[in-house]
């Protein structure tokens, strides 16, 4: 492992995808929990908690995809052609979720709102599940030929380990989203969501322990780097401490600290995933056909030019995101212009 342009871009793509997981993760988590609310007012509060920010959060996914295309075009081509049907399902789920948010409160009829409530929740659940399944397949390995073209099928992607990774991602986002809702609500809704947080934490920890054991047993290459360089085990310790701090902070009613701990756990989990994959970007079966940060990358000149563009673009995205969250800080208040 050494620092070069390929490694820097590997880290940058990871940072952009981590930003998406943190920001749109709680959007998807709120959507997954949406049907657990009972009244129309509670559901409107949930929608308006993410209403001002959900579309801006998806900018990080677009930016991450653009960075992947620019820096690692062969990885982009293989992933989007091999996982074509899965990515189309993800796109449909994200689009349907967006339409549900915008259309839900346009009409007062109960059947109308229930229809979009179901669409919003299912779209969020399916999106989170597919993201996790994709990561599980990248880690487990997919059949690639000597030309790095996908040689499998859609059903072949639905193996136990990727599905377990998908369920764990759903649990992680549900926990993350419930903590965000605690910060944005008050009164009876706030106390109800506070109960959800503890249940979501238990659900996530069960999934996390299970997927960790499965990774150690069946995907040993994910922990090879930690065996070779034990110093990286500190990331696993930090991750465990961040997760342990969530229920503690919720119990002490330090909701913002709990949210930061949830964000830190997402960053640590993705950092551990990235370390386990490095230098591979798509692990292949057989391994010699794997796509790495070297055989799937653009030229060094392209990476250098794109690096300067990233130095300008990433701060702009960060500034825009910070401004939006500052403007829409505080508890949710419903009015006639709300969703």
mmCIF file of C-alpha atoms in Angstrom:
data_model
loop_
_atom_site.group_PDB
_atom_site.id
_atom_site.type_symbol
_atom_site.label_atom_id
_atom_site.label_comp_id
_atom_site.label_asym_id
_atom_site.label_seq_id
_atom_site.Cartn_x
_atom_site.Cartn_y
_atom_site.Cartn_z
ATOM 1 C CA UNK A 1 0.000 0.000 0.000
ATOM 2 C CA UNK A 2 1.563 3.291 -1.103
ATOM 3 C CA UNK A 3 0.237 6.776 -1.800
ATOM 4 C CA UNK A 4 -0.118 7.583 -5.500
ATOM 5 C CA UNK A 5 -2.771 9.171 -7.715
ATOM 6 C CA UNK A 6 -4.664 5.888 -8.035
ATOM 7 C CA UNK A 7 -4.813 5.477 -4.270
ATOM 8 C CA UNK A 8 -5.798 9.111 -3.762
ATOM 9 C CA UNK A 9 -8.712 8.685 -6.159
ATOM 10 C CA UNK A 10 -9.688 5.432 -4.481
ATOM 11 C CA UNK A 11 -9.880 7.376 -1.195
ATOM 12 C CA UNK A 12 -11.738 10.298 -2.800
ATOM 13 C CA UNK A 13 -14.410 8.053 -4.335
ATOM 14 C CA UNK A 14 -14.756 6.415 -0.923
ATOM 15 C CA UNK A 15 -15.188 9.812 0.766
ATOM 16 C CA UNK A 16 -17.900 10.827 -1.707
ATOM 17 C CA UNK A 17 -19.767 7.552 -1.239
ATOM 18 C CA UNK A 18 -19.386 7.864 2.543
ATOM 19 C CA UNK A 19 -20.917 11.342 2.307
ATOM 20 C CA UNK A 20 -23.840 9.851 0.407
ATOM 21 C CA UNK A 21 -24.254 7.044 2.939
ATOM 22 C CA UNK A 22 -24.303 9.511 5.841
ATOM 23 C CA UNK A 23 -26.642 12.054 4.260
ATOM 24 C CA UNK A 24 -29.016 10.011 2.140
ATOM 25 C CA UNK A 25 -28.702 7.143 4.621
ATOM 26 C CA UNK A 26 -30.915 8.885 7.137
ATOM 27 C CA UNK A 27 -33.364 9.813 4.351
ATOM 28 C CA UNK A 28 -33.679 6.138 3.459
ATOM 29 C CA UNK A 29 -33.911 5.241 7.135
ATOM 30 C CA UNK A 30 -36.762 7.689 7.700
ATOM 31 C CA UNK A 31 -38.515 6.182 4.683
ATOM 32 C CA UNK A 32 -38.028 2.639 5.977
ATOM 33 C CA UNK A 33 -39.657 3.676 9.275
ATOM 34 C CA UNK A 34 -42.433 5.677 7.617
ATOM 35 C CA UNK A 35 -45.176 3.055 7.861
ATOM 36 C CA UNK A 36 -44.567 2.603 11.601
ATOM 37 C CA UNK A 37 -46.235 5.980 12.127
ATOM 38 C CA UNK A 38 -50.024 5.892 12.418
ATOM 39 C CA UNK A 39 -51.492 9.351 11.941
ATOM 40 C CA UNK A 40 -51.312 11.664 8.954
ATOM 41 C CA UNK A 41 -49.644 14.342 11.077
ATOM 42 C CA UNK A 42 -46.869 11.968 12.183
ATOM 43 C CA UNK A 43 -46.193 10.937 8.600
ATOM 44 C CA UNK A 44 -46.075 14.560 7.481
ATOM 45 C CA UNK A 45 -43.574 15.337 10.240
ATOM 46 C CA UNK A 46 -41.358 12.490 9.015
ATOM 47 C CA UNK A 47 -41.536 13.715 5.426
ATOM 48 C CA UNK A 48 -40.818 17.316 6.384
ATOM 49 C CA UNK A 49 -37.847 16.257 8.504
ATOM 50 C CA UNK A 50 -36.068 15.277 5.279
ATOM 51 C CA UNK A 51 -38.100 17.420 2.850
ATOM 52 C CA UNK A 52 -35.664 20.353 2.519
ATOM 53 C CA UNK A 53 -32.528 18.199 2.194
ATOM 54 C CA UNK A 54 -33.241 14.843 0.540
ATOM 55 C CA UNK A 55 -32.618 15.988 -3.037
ATOM 56 C CA UNK A 56 -29.403 17.775 -2.105
ATOM 57 C CA UNK A 57 -28.197 14.642 -0.328
ATOM 58 C CA UNK A 58 -28.433 12.682 -3.568
ATOM 59 C CA UNK A 59 -25.903 15.070 -5.130
ATOM 60 C CA UNK A 60 -23.263 13.017 -3.309
ATOM 61 C CA UNK A 61 -24.333 9.875 -5.172
ATOM 62 C CA UNK A 62 -24.157 11.666 -8.522
ATOM 63 C CA UNK A 63 -20.766 13.154 -7.617
ATOM 64 C CA UNK A 64 -19.456 9.770 -6.470
ATOM 65 C CA UNK A 65 -20.659 8.131 -9.680
ATOM 66 C CA UNK A 66 -19.068 10.887 -11.750
ATOM 67 C CA UNK A 67 -15.770 10.511 -9.895
ATOM 68 C CA UNK A 68 -15.853 6.745 -10.438
ATOM 69 C CA UNK A 69 -16.480 7.252 -14.170
ATOM 70 C CA UNK A 70 -13.644 9.775 -14.514
ATOM 71 C CA UNK A 71 -11.030 7.987 -12.422
ATOM 72 C CA UNK A 72 -11.880 4.311 -12.966
ATOM 73 C CA UNK A 73 -13.826 4.049 -16.239
ATOM 74 C CA UNK A 74 -13.359 0.296 -16.654
ATOM 75 C CA UNK A 75 -14.670 -0.311 -13.128
ATOM 76 C CA UNK A 76 -17.640 1.944 -13.902
ATOM 77 C CA UNK A 77 -18.340 0.099 -17.160
ATOM 78 C CA UNK A 78 -18.126 -3.366 -15.610
ATOM 79 C CA UNK A 79 -20.225 -2.446 -12.571
ATOM 80 C CA UNK A 80 -22.975 -0.678 -14.488
ATOM 81 C CA UNK A 81 -23.196 -3.328 -17.196
ATOM 82 C CA UNK A 82 -22.901 -6.329 -14.886
ATOM 83 C CA UNK A 83 -25.294 -4.927 -12.272
ATOM 84 C CA UNK A 84 -27.508 -3.314 -14.905
ATOM 85 C CA UNK A 85 -30.820 -4.738 -13.742
ATOM 86 C CA UNK A 86 -29.957 -4.119 -10.086
ATOM 87 C CA UNK A 87 -29.000 -0.508 -10.804
ATOM 88 C CA UNK A 88 -32.192 0.023 -12.811
ATOM 89 C CA UNK A 89 -34.196 -1.262 -9.838
ATOM 90 C CA UNK A 90 -32.252 1.114 -7.586
ATOM 91 C CA UNK A 91 -32.941 4.001 -9.956
ATOM 92 C CA UNK A 92 -36.659 3.176 -10.108
ATOM 93 C CA UNK A 93 -36.787 2.939 -6.296
ATOM 94 C CA UNK A 94 -35.051 6.320 -5.864
ATOM 95 C CA UNK A 95 -37.279 7.973 -8.471
ATOM 96 C CA UNK A 96 -40.458 6.482 -7.002
ATOM 97 C CA UNK A 97 -39.396 7.635 -3.534
ATOM 98 C CA UNK A 98 -38.876 11.174 -4.847
ATOM 99 C CA UNK A 99 -42.254 11.193 -6.613
ATOM 100 C CA UNK A 100 -43.944 9.917 -3.450
ATOM 101 C CA UNK A 101 -42.443 12.732 -1.369
ATOM 102 C CA UNK A 102 -43.667 15.378 -3.804
ATOM 103 C CA UNK A 103 -47.101 13.905 -4.628
ATOM 104 C CA UNK A 104 -48.209 12.552 -1.251
ATOM 105 C CA UNK A 105 -49.753 15.730 0.158
ATOM 106 C CA UNK A 106 -51.127 17.075 -3.136
ATOM 107 C CA UNK A 107 -54.541 15.513 -2.455
ATOM 108 C CA UNK A 108 -56.374 15.080 0.880
ATOM 109 C CA UNK A 109 -57.943 11.665 0.168
ATOM 110 C CA UNK A 110 -56.889 8.898 2.527
ATOM 111 C CA UNK A 111 -56.365 6.298 -0.226
ATOM 112 C CA UNK A 112 -54.158 8.754 -2.160
ATOM 113 C CA UNK A 113 -51.873 9.441 0.789
ATOM 114 C CA UNK A 114 -51.683 5.784 1.807
ATOM 115 C CA UNK A 115 -50.695 4.810 -1.720
ATOM 116 C CA UNK A 116 -47.770 7.257 -1.743
ATOM 117 C CA UNK A 117 -46.856 6.372 1.850
ATOM 118 C CA UNK A 118 -46.396 2.753 0.792
ATOM 119 C CA UNK A 119 -44.434 3.832 -2.297
ATOM 120 C CA UNK A 120 -42.169 6.064 -0.222
ATOM 121 C CA UNK A 121 -41.442 3.349 2.329
ATOM 122 C CA UNK A 122 -40.934 0.527 -0.193
ATOM 123 C CA UNK A 123 -38.723 2.735 -2.374
ATOM 124 C CA UNK A 124 -36.544 3.576 0.618
ATOM 125 C CA UNK A 125 -36.306 -0.045 1.784
ATOM 126 C CA UNK A 126 -35.492 -1.357 -1.695
ATOM 127 C CA UNK A 127 -32.850 1.343 -2.267
ATOM 128 C CA UNK A 128 -31.047 0.558 0.989
ATOM 129 C CA UNK A 129 -31.253 -3.187 0.360
ATOM 130 C CA UNK A 130 -29.846 -2.932 -3.184
ATOM 131 C CA UNK A 131 -26.957 -0.713 -2.067
ATOM 132 C CA UNK A 132 -25.988 -3.318 0.518
ATOM 133 C CA UNK A 133 -26.395 -6.206 -1.924
ATOM 134 C CA UNK A 134 -24.123 -4.435 -4.416
ATOM 135 C CA UNK A 135 -21.434 -3.954 -1.760
ATOM 136 C CA UNK A 136 -21.784 -7.583 -0.697
ATOM 137 C CA UNK A 137 -21.247 -8.790 -4.254
ATOM 138 C CA UNK A 138 -18.237 -6.522 -4.778
ATOM 139 C CA UNK A 139 -16.648 -7.984 -1.636
ATOM 140 C CA UNK A 140 -17.678 -11.631 -2.168
ATOM 141 C CA UNK A 141 -16.655 -11.617 -5.807
ATOM 142 C CA UNK A 142 -18.497 -11.703 -9.104
ATOM 143 C CA UNK A 143 -17.694 -13.753 -12.216
ATOM 144 C CA UNK A 144 -15.553 -11.667 -14.579
ATOM 145 C CA UNK A 145 -13.837 -12.956 -17.704
ATOM 146 C CA UNK A 146 -10.338 -12.077 -18.889
ATOM 147 C CA UNK A 147 -11.695 -8.882 -20.507
ATOM 148 C CA UNK A 148 -13.248 -7.833 -17.166
ATOM 149 C CA UNK A 149 -16.760 -8.326 -18.502
ATOM 150 C CA UNK A 150 -19.473 -9.654 -16.207
ATOM 151 C CA UNK A 151 -20.166 -13.348 -16.893
ATOM 152 C CA UNK A 152 -22.974 -13.998 -14.412
ATOM 153 C CA UNK A 153 -26.703 -13.318 -14.064
ATOM 154 C CA UNK A 154 -28.955 -11.152 -11.929
ATOM 155 C CA UNK A 155 -30.155 -14.114 -9.860
ATOM 156 C CA UNK A 156 -26.531 -15.068 -9.265
ATOM 157 C CA UNK A 157 -26.096 -11.773 -7.394
ATOM 158 C CA UNK A 158 -28.733 -12.765 -4.814
ATOM 159 C CA UNK A 159 -26.506 -15.023 -2.741
ATOM 160 C CA UNK A 160 -26.748 -15.296 1.067
ATOM 161 C CA UNK A 161 -23.758 -13.062 1.901
ATOM 162 C CA UNK A 162 -24.787 -10.117 -0.342
ATOM 163 C CA UNK A 163 -28.380 -10.405 0.927
ATOM 164 C CA UNK A 164 -27.088 -10.377 4.507
ATOM 165 C CA UNK A 165 -25.063 -7.270 3.673
ATOM 166 C CA UNK A 166 -28.230 -5.743 2.206
ATOM 167 C CA UNK A 167 -30.272 -6.396 5.360
ATOM 168 C CA UNK A 168 -27.433 -4.980 7.485
ATOM 169 C CA UNK A 169 -27.441 -1.816 5.362
ATOM 170 C CA UNK A 170 -31.199 -1.475 5.880
ATOM 171 C CA UNK A 171 -30.697 -1.879 9.650
ATOM 172 C CA UNK A 172 -27.868 0.679 9.676
ATOM 173 C CA UNK A 173 -29.927 3.255 7.783
ATOM 174 C CA UNK A 174 -32.982 2.627 9.987
ATOM 175 C CA UNK A 175 -30.876 3.313 13.074
ATOM 176 C CA UNK A 176 -29.345 6.398 11.442
ATOM 177 C CA UNK A 177 -32.735 7.684 10.290
ATOM 178 C CA UNK A 178 -34.412 7.159 13.666
ATOM 179 C CA UNK A 179 -31.673 9.184 15.394
ATOM 180 C CA UNK A 180 -32.135 11.979 12.849
ATOM 181 C CA UNK A 181 -35.885 11.950 13.516
ATOM 182 C CA UNK A 182 -35.246 12.251 17.250
ATOM 183 C CA UNK A 183 -33.295 15.446 16.564
ATOM 184 C CA UNK A 184 -35.996 16.899 14.304
ATOM 185 C CA UNK A 185 -39.160 16.102 16.316
ATOM 186 C CA UNK A 186 -40.705 17.114 19.612
ATOM 187 C CA UNK A 187 -43.605 16.156 21.874
ATOM 188 C CA UNK A 188 -45.365 12.800 21.522
ATOM 189 C CA UNK A 189 -43.727 12.051 18.153
ATOM 190 C CA UNK A 190 -40.298 12.635 19.695
ATOM 191 C CA UNK A 191 -40.921 10.163 22.523
ATOM 192 C CA UNK A 192 -42.287 7.565 20.107
ATOM 193 C CA UNK A 193 -39.241 7.815 17.857
ATOM 194 C CA UNK A 194 -36.931 7.579 20.876
ATOM 195 C CA UNK A 195 -38.340 4.078 21.492
ATOM 196 C CA UNK A 196 -37.704 3.207 17.834
ATOM 197 C CA UNK A 197 -34.037 4.166 18.162
ATOM 198 C CA UNK A 198 -33.331 1.511 20.791
ATOM 199 C CA UNK A 199 -35.073 -1.167 18.720
ATOM 200 C CA UNK A 200 -33.202 -0.128 15.580
ATOM 201 C CA UNK A 201 -29.897 -0.239 17.475
ATOM 202 C CA UNK A 202 -30.615 -3.825 18.567
ATOM 203 C CA UNK A 203 -31.604 -4.776 15.006
ATOM 204 C CA UNK A 204 -28.410 -3.249 13.609
ATOM 205 C CA UNK A 205 -26.086 -4.814 16.199
ATOM 206 C CA UNK A 206 -27.547 -8.285 15.532
ATOM 207 C CA UNK A 207 -27.030 -7.810 11.781
ATOM 208 C CA UNK A 208 -23.575 -6.285 12.262
ATOM 209 C CA UNK A 209 -22.307 -9.154 14.424
ATOM 210 C CA UNK A 210 -23.740 -11.691 11.980
ATOM 211 C CA UNK A 211 -22.206 -10.093 8.879
ATOM 212 C CA UNK A 212 -18.857 -9.699 10.696
ATOM 213 C CA UNK A 213 -18.767 -13.410 11.541
ATOM 214 C CA UNK A 214 -19.773 -14.301 7.983
ATOM 215 C CA UNK A 215 -17.015 -12.039 6.610
ATOM 216 C CA UNK A 216 -14.371 -13.637 8.820
ATOM 217 C CA UNK A 217 -15.471 -17.133 7.801
ATOM 218 C CA UNK A 218 -16.356 -16.767 4.132
ATOM 219 C CA UNK A 219 -14.707 -13.540 2.887
ATOM 220 C CA UNK A 220 -11.295 -13.708 4.595
ATOM 221 C CA UNK A 221 -9.591 -11.383 2.098
ATOM 222 C CA UNK A 222 -11.506 -8.489 3.703
ATOM 223 C CA UNK A 223 -9.398 -8.829 6.862
ATOM 224 C CA UNK A 224 -6.048 -9.696 5.249
ATOM 225 C CA UNK A 225 -4.799 -6.103 5.487
ATOM 226 C CA UNK A 226 -5.550 -5.982 9.229
ATOM 227 C CA UNK A 227 -3.648 -9.222 9.746
ATOM 228 C CA UNK A 228 -0.672 -7.823 7.829
ATOM 229 C CA UNK A 229 -0.888 -4.342 9.377
ATOM 230 C CA UNK A 230 -2.364 -4.701 12.900
ATOM 231 C CA UNK A 231 -2.396 -0.901 13.355
ATOM 232 C CA UNK A 232 -5.515 -0.789 11.180
ATOM 233 C CA UNK A 233 -7.348 -2.741 13.890
ATOM 234 C CA UNK A 234 -7.700 0.664 15.565
ATOM 235 C CA UNK A 235 -10.412 1.451 13.007
ATOM 236 C CA UNK A 236 -12.420 -1.562 14.161
ATOM 237 C CA UNK A 237 -12.018 -0.439 17.780
ATOM 238 C CA UNK A 238 -13.116 3.101 16.929
ATOM 239 C CA UNK A 239 -16.106 1.699 15.088
ATOM 240 C CA UNK A 240 -17.155 -0.381 18.087
ATOM 241 C CA UNK A 241 -16.739 2.628 20.398
ATOM 242 C CA UNK A 242 -18.863 4.797 18.081
ATOM 243 C CA UNK A 243 -21.634 2.192 17.986
ATOM 244 C CA UNK A 244 -21.474 1.723 21.780
ATOM 245 C CA UNK A 245 -21.784 5.488 22.285
ATOM 246 C CA UNK A 246 -25.110 5.666 20.405
ATOM 247 C CA UNK A 247 -27.376 4.032 23.053
ATOM 248 C CA UNK A 248 -25.408 5.843 25.791
ATOM 249 C CA UNK A 249 -26.025 9.237 24.170
ATOM 250 C CA UNK A 250 -29.690 8.454 23.509
ATOM 251 C CA UNK A 251 -30.139 7.473 27.174
ATOM 252 C CA UNK A 252 -28.523 10.761 28.258
ATOM 253 C CA UNK A 253 -30.671 12.632 25.692
ATOM 254 C CA UNK A 254 -27.621 13.908 23.865
ATOM 255 C CA UNK A 255 -29.275 13.348 20.518
ATOM 256 C CA UNK A 256 -26.792 15.284 18.382
ATOM 257 C CA UNK A 257 -23.874 13.335 19.892
ATOM 258 C CA UNK A 258 -25.749 10.106 19.098
ATOM 259 C CA UNK A 259 -26.163 11.281 15.493
ATOM 260 C CA UNK A 260 -22.467 12.133 15.206
ATOM 261 C CA UNK A 261 -21.632 8.687 16.604
ATOM 262 C CA UNK A 262 -23.888 7.112 13.987
ATOM 263 C CA UNK A 263 -22.122 9.135 11.270
ATOM 264 C CA UNK A 264 -18.751 8.029 12.654
ATOM 265 C CA UNK A 265 -19.811 4.377 12.610
ATOM 266 C CA UNK A 266 -20.789 4.676 8.929
ATOM 267 C CA UNK A 267 -17.414 6.258 8.109
ATOM 268 C CA UNK A 268 -15.525 3.574 10.051
ATOM 269 C CA UNK A 269 -17.502 0.744 8.442
ATOM 270 C CA UNK A 270 -16.805 2.073 4.949
ATOM 271 C CA UNK A 271 -13.137 2.673 5.848
ATOM 272 C CA UNK A 272 -12.819 -0.946 6.980
ATOM 273 C CA UNK A 273 -14.582 -2.084 3.797
ATOM 274 C CA UNK A 274 -12.241 0.024 1.657
ATOM 275 C CA UNK A 275 -9.154 -1.269 3.449
ATOM 276 C CA UNK A 276 -10.354 -4.837 2.988
ATOM 277 C CA UNK A 277 -10.918 -4.308 -0.723
ATOM 278 C CA UNK A 278 -7.730 -2.336 -1.512
ATOM 279 C CA UNK A 279 -6.331 -2.404 -4.168
ATOM 280 C CA UNK A 280 -9.322 -4.277 -5.652
ATOM 281 C CA UNK A 281 -12.415 -2.363 -6.670
ATOM 282 C CA UNK A 282 -14.413 -5.351 -7.900
ATOM 283 C CA UNK A 283 -13.243 -8.711 -6.596
ATOM 284 C CA UNK A 284 -13.519 -11.384 -9.258
ATOM 285 C CA UNK A 285 -14.074 -15.098 -9.298
ATOM 286 C CA UNK A 286 -11.415 -16.139 -10.369
ATOM 287 C CA UNK A 287 -9.292 -13.553 -8.465
ATOM 288 C CA UNK A 288 -6.815 -12.962 -11.307
ATOM 289 C CA UNK A 289 -9.563 -11.179 -13.269
ATOM 290 C CA UNK A 290 -10.296 -8.696 -10.468
ATOM 291 C CA UNK A 291 -10.513 -5.007 -11.321
ATOM 292 C CA UNK A 292 -8.073 -2.944 -9.277
ATOM 293 C CA UNK A 293 -7.226 0.733 -8.881
ATOM 294 C CA UNK A 294 -4.484 0.157 -11.449
ATOM 295 C CA UNK A 295 -5.894 -1.996 -14.264
ATOM 296 C CA UNK A 296 -9.259 -0.190 -14.158
ATOM 297 C CA UNK A 297 -7.964 3.397 -13.895
ATOM 298 C CA UNK A 298 -7.658 6.313 -16.277
ATOM 299 C CA UNK A 299 -4.234 7.572 -17.347
ATOM 300 C CA UNK A 300 -2.025 9.361 -14.841
ATOM 301 C CA UNK A 301 -2.531 12.653 -16.689
ATOM 302 C CA UNK A 302 -6.299 12.289 -16.473
ATOM 303 C CA UNK A 303 -6.118 11.498 -12.748
ATOM 304 C CA UNK A 304 -3.914 14.548 -12.179
ATOM 305 C CA UNK A 305 -6.236 16.914 -14.072
ATOM 306 C CA UNK A 306 -9.299 15.484 -12.351
ATOM 307 C CA UNK A 307 -7.512 15.949 -9.032
ATOM 308 C CA UNK A 308 -7.357 19.702 -9.568
ATOM 309 C CA UNK A 309 -11.020 19.750 -10.557
ATOM 310 C CA UNK A 310 -11.866 17.816 -7.387
ATOM 311 C CA UNK A 311 -9.965 20.381 -5.291
ATOM 312 C CA UNK A 312 -12.417 22.998 -6.572
ATOM 313 C CA UNK A 313 -15.601 20.917 -6.744
ATOM 314 C CA UNK A 314 -15.574 19.051 -3.430
ATOM 315 C CA UNK A 315 -15.329 22.216 -1.265
ATOM 316 C CA UNK A 316 -18.259 23.685 -3.231
ATOM 317 C CA UNK A 317 -20.389 20.613 -2.505
ATOM 318 C CA UNK A 318 -19.385 20.745 1.168
ATOM 319 C CA UNK A 319 -20.231 24.457 1.370
ATOM 320 C CA UNK A 320 -23.607 23.969 -0.302
ATOM 321 C CA UNK A 321 -24.447 21.069 2.022
ATOM 322 C CA UNK A 322 -23.414 23.001 5.146
ATOM 323 C CA UNK A 323 -25.506 26.029 4.110
ATOM 324 C CA UNK A 324 -28.619 23.931 3.507
ATOM 325 C CA UNK A 325 -28.385 22.218 6.888
ATOM 326 C CA UNK A 326 -27.774 25.522 8.644
ATOM 327 C CA UNK A 327 -30.797 27.168 7.025
ATOM 328 C CA UNK A 328 -33.116 24.244 7.848
ATOM 329 C CA UNK A 329 -31.785 23.507 11.349
ATOM 330 C CA UNK A 330 -34.148 23.021 14.290
ATOM 331 C CA UNK A 331 -37.348 21.078 14.902
ATOM 332 C CA UNK A 332 -39.962 20.376 12.234
ATOM 333 C CA UNK A 333 -42.936 22.773 12.237
ATOM 334 C CA UNK A 334 -45.899 21.982 9.971
ATOM 335 C CA UNK A 335 -47.620 24.743 8.048
ATOM 336 C CA UNK A 336 -49.705 25.082 4.893
ATOM 337 C CA UNK A 337 -46.588 24.934 2.690
ATOM 338 C CA UNK A 338 -45.290 21.718 4.280
ATOM 339 C CA UNK A 339 -45.385 18.332 2.541
#
